Every structure is written in structure tokens, then in C-alpha cells.
Amino acid sequence: MLNRIAEAARDAGRSPDDVTLVAVSKQQPDEKIDAMLAAGQRVFGENRVQEAMGRWIPRREGVELRLIGPLQTNKVREAVALFDVIETVDRQKLAEALAREMVRSDTAVRLYVQVNTGEEPQKAGVAPAAADAFIAGCRGLGLTLEGLMCIPPDGEPPEPHFGMLADIAARNGLTKLSMGMSADYPVAVRLGATSVRVGSALFGGRG
Ligand SMILES: *Cc1c(COP(=O)(O)O)cnc(C)c1O
């Protein structure tokens, strides 16, 4: 996995060090998580706050945890306490709740805005046309954003979506791009991903 990421980075004239592998551990058994930790993997992604708390509170030491699934405002306190990075900021109410909770708890969580590049109704994320204003709004609340995240539509070539995310980031002065999953992470790296979120290709199917 790391070899393939490094190869894709070099193909694109990038340094392999500029791409972080986020191991997506949702729905995986403890044995596989522990094996991954023993192998030296330190960055993990989860899509549910409650599930992540059960799995990671006992294993939290030295690990970077990223929330890559939708966040409800009533889970913001728990999410800010658990995660180092929240990649799914996508609406004003959530941005406000995060801003409040980070001040209240004196905790700085690194934040990404999720963009619904395919404008799919069932998917979370801010619409591409609304992204610039939403980013400005987050900054207006005092939030420091680290980057953007997207999940391209199933069964479509991902390149236009990755390209769109990179464009939105560039024009908003954001340098980090969370894009690419098991099926398409080499393509994402070629198009500028600074982190790829890989689950099944790393752990095997979710059971
Ligand atoms: C589950 C998930 C992944 C990993 O998917 P795989 O296809 O198993 O690599 C990546 N990103 C998000 C947002 C996910 O929910």
C-alpha cells in the first residue's frame, strides 16, 4: 500500500512524504486494528463517533484519529474530545457548534470542509457552487481550515471530482486534499491528494 502510494507520488513528481495514508478502520475487528498498529500504522479514519469511541479510547496513545463520516451537532462535544481531525464540516450549524465547543474545551481540532462534488442528494458535503462562501463563513467564525475532502460518485470516473476539489482548494488558499479510497487512491495521489482514506484494500472487507 505505502509502496503504491509512493510510486503514484513519484509518477506525479511529488514526494511520497507529502501523502498520508489514513487507514479506515470502521467495522473492522480488533485483531486487524491491533495488527495494523503493530505494523506501525498511526493514522486512522472512522465514520461514526460512537463506534470510534469504543474502538479507540483504549488505543488512543500515539494515534492520529480522523472523523470521515457525517457529524451531527449533538455529537460535537464527543467528536472534539476524541478526534484530531474532522473532515466532514459541511454546514453552518455544524461549523458554529464546532467553533463553540473548541473554545469551550480549549481544544484545537484540525478541520476539513467536505464538498459534494457530484452534487448527490444522498451525500453529505457542501455544493461546489456554495463552497467558497461556506469556507469564508467558517473563517468568519474563527475556524482555521486545513483542507477539503470529497467522495466522488460511485461508478463515475473520479478524475473530474478530484480536479474540482483541487481547484476549490487552490482558489481558497487551502493546501490539503483528502481524496482517494481503495478503488482510486493512486489516481487521487496523481491529482494532488495529501491524504488517502483506504479501508478494504488495506484490511480486507468489512464484516
Ligand atoms: C469507508 C470509507 C472509506 C474507505 O473506503 P474503502 O473503499 O474501503 O477504501 C473512505 N472514505 C470514507 C468517507 C468512508 O466512509
Short mmCIF file of N, CA, C and O and ligand atoms in Angstrom, two decimals, residues 22 24 26-28 46-47 68-70 87-88 114 149-151 178 180-183 185 196-202 204 206, ligand 1:
data_model
loop_
_atom_site.label_atom_id
_atom_site.label_comp_id
_atom_site.label_asym_id
_atom_site.label_seq_id
_atom_site.Cartn_x
_atom_site.Cartn_y
_atom_site.Cartn_z
N VAL A 22 -4.42 7.24 5.47
CA VAL A 22 -5.39 7.15 6.56
C VAL A 22 -6.02 5.76 6.47
O VAL A 22 -6.72 5.45 5.50
N VAL A 24 -8.68 3.28 7.16
CA VAL A 24 -10.09 3.39 7.56
C VAL A 24 -10.50 2.11 8.28
O VAL A 24 -10.67 1.06 7.67
N LYS A 26 -13.18 1.52 10.29
CA LYS A 26 -14.60 1.27 10.61
C LYS A 26 -14.98 -0.18 10.35
O LYS A 26 -14.57 -0.77 9.34
N GLN A 27 -15.76 -0.74 11.27
CA GLN A 27 -16.30 -2.10 11.12
C GLN A 27 -15.25 -3.19 11.00
O GLN A 27 -15.54 -4.28 10.52
N GLN A 28 -14.04 -2.90 11.39
CA GLN A 28 -13.01 -3.95 11.35
C GLN A 28 -12.84 -4.56 12.74
O GLN A 28 -13.02 -3.88 13.75
N GLU A 46 -12.37 6.98 10.92
CA GLU A 46 -13.61 6.34 11.36
C GLU A 46 -14.78 7.18 10.87
O GLU A 46 -14.67 8.40 10.77
N ASN A 47 -15.94 6.52 10.61
CA ASN A 47 -17.06 7.32 10.12
C ASN A 47 -18.18 7.51 11.15
O ASN A 47 -19.13 8.23 10.88
N ILE A 68 -14.29 10.81 9.32
CA ILE A 68 -14.53 10.96 7.88
C ILE A 68 -16.00 10.74 7.52
O ILE A 68 -16.35 10.71 6.35
N GLY A 69 -16.84 10.57 8.54
CA GLY A 69 -18.28 10.41 8.30
C GLY A 69 -19.04 11.62 8.82
O GLY A 69 -18.48 12.45 9.56
N PRO A 70 -20.31 11.73 8.46
CA PRO A 70 -21.12 12.88 8.84
C PRO A 70 -21.17 13.06 10.36
O PRO A 70 -21.20 12.09 11.11
N GLU A 87 -13.10 15.77 9.13
CA GLU A 87 -13.02 16.04 7.68
C GLU A 87 -14.36 16.35 7.05
O GLU A 87 -14.45 16.48 5.84
N THR A 88 -15.41 16.46 7.87
CA THR A 88 -16.76 16.50 7.30
C THR A 88 -17.55 17.74 7.71
O THR A 88 -18.76 17.67 7.91
N GLN A 114 -16.08 19.22 3.72
CA GLN A 114 -16.44 18.20 2.75
C GLN A 114 -17.24 18.84 1.62
O GLN A 114 -18.21 19.57 1.85
N MET A 149 -12.25 17.78 1.56
CA MET A 149 -12.45 16.34 1.41
C MET A 149 -13.59 16.09 0.43
O MET A 149 -14.54 16.88 0.37
N CYS A 150 -13.49 15.02 -0.37
CA CYS A 150 -14.63 14.64 -1.21
C CYS A 150 -14.72 13.12 -1.36
O CYS A 150 -13.75 12.40 -1.13
N ILE A 151 -15.91 12.67 -1.70
CA ILE A 151 -16.18 11.27 -2.04
C ILE A 151 -16.88 11.27 -3.40
O ILE A 151 -18.07 11.55 -3.48
N SER A 178 -8.07 15.68 1.05
CA SER A 178 -8.36 14.31 1.45
C SER A 178 -9.22 13.68 0.37
O SER A 178 -10.41 13.95 0.26
N GLY A 180 -9.50 10.03 -2.46
CA GLY A 180 -8.98 8.72 -2.87
C GLY A 180 -9.29 7.68 -1.82
O GLY A 180 -9.08 7.90 -0.63
N MET A 181 -9.87 6.56 -2.29
CA MET A 181 -10.21 5.43 -1.43
C MET A 181 -9.61 4.17 -2.07
O MET A 181 -8.78 4.27 -2.96
N SER A 182 -10.05 2.99 -1.61
CA SER A 182 -9.42 1.76 -2.10
C SER A 182 -9.37 1.68 -3.63
O SER A 182 -8.37 1.27 -4.21
N ALA A 183 -10.48 2.07 -4.27
CA ALA A 183 -10.60 1.86 -5.71
C ALA A 183 -9.80 2.87 -6.53
O ALA A 183 -9.51 2.62 -7.70
N TYR A 185 -7.19 5.38 -5.08
CA TYR A 185 -6.20 6.22 -4.39
C TYR A 185 -4.96 6.57 -5.24
O TYR A 185 -4.46 7.69 -5.12
N VAL A 196 -4.99 9.92 1.64
CA VAL A 196 -5.92 8.97 1.02
C VAL A 196 -6.54 8.15 2.15
O VAL A 196 -5.89 7.84 3.13
N ARG A 197 -7.83 7.84 1.98
CA ARG A 197 -8.57 7.12 3.02
C ARG A 197 -8.85 5.71 2.53
O ARG A 197 -9.74 5.50 1.72
N VAL A 198 -8.07 4.76 3.00
CA VAL A 198 -8.16 3.41 2.44
C VAL A 198 -8.61 2.42 3.51
O VAL A 198 -7.99 2.31 4.57
N GLY A 199 -9.71 1.72 3.21
CA GLY A 199 -10.24 0.72 4.13
C GLY A 199 -10.05 -0.69 3.61
O GLY A 199 -9.09 -1.37 3.97
N SER A 200 -10.95 -1.11 2.73
CA SER A 200 -10.97 -2.52 2.33
C SER A 200 -9.68 -3.00 1.66
O SER A 200 -9.27 -4.13 1.86
N ALA A 201 -9.03 -2.16 0.89
CA ALA A 201 -7.79 -2.58 0.22
C ALA A 201 -6.66 -2.83 1.23
O ALA A 201 -5.67 -3.48 0.92
N LEU A 202 -6.85 -2.33 2.43
CA LEU A 202 -5.82 -2.45 3.46
C LEU A 202 -6.15 -3.57 4.45
O LEU A 202 -5.32 -4.40 4.80
N GLY A 204 -9.02 -5.69 4.14
CA GLY A 204 -9.98 -6.68 3.66
C GLY A 204 -11.39 -6.16 3.90
O GLY A 204 -11.56 -5.09 4.46
N ARG A 206 -15.24 -5.38 5.07
CA ARG A 206 -15.77 -5.09 6.40
C ARG A 206 -16.82 -6.13 6.75
O ARG A 206 -17.67 -6.45 5.95
C1 LIG B 1 -15.43 3.72 4.29
C2 LIG B 1 -14.85 4.98 3.78
C3 LIG B 1 -13.61 4.98 3.12
C4 LIG B 1 -12.82 3.72 2.81
O1 LIG B 1 -13.46 3.01 1.80
P1 LIG B 1 -12.73 1.78 1.07
O2 LIG B 1 -13.39 1.71 -0.24
O3 LIG B 1 -12.97 0.60 1.94
O4 LIG B 1 -11.29 2.11 0.96
C5 LIG B 1 -13.08 6.19 2.73
N1 LIG B 1 -13.75 7.36 2.95
C6 LIG B 1 -14.93 7.39 3.59
C7 LIG B 1 -15.59 8.70 3.80
C8 LIG B 1 -15.53 6.21 4.02
O5 LIG B 1 -16.71 6.26 4.65
#
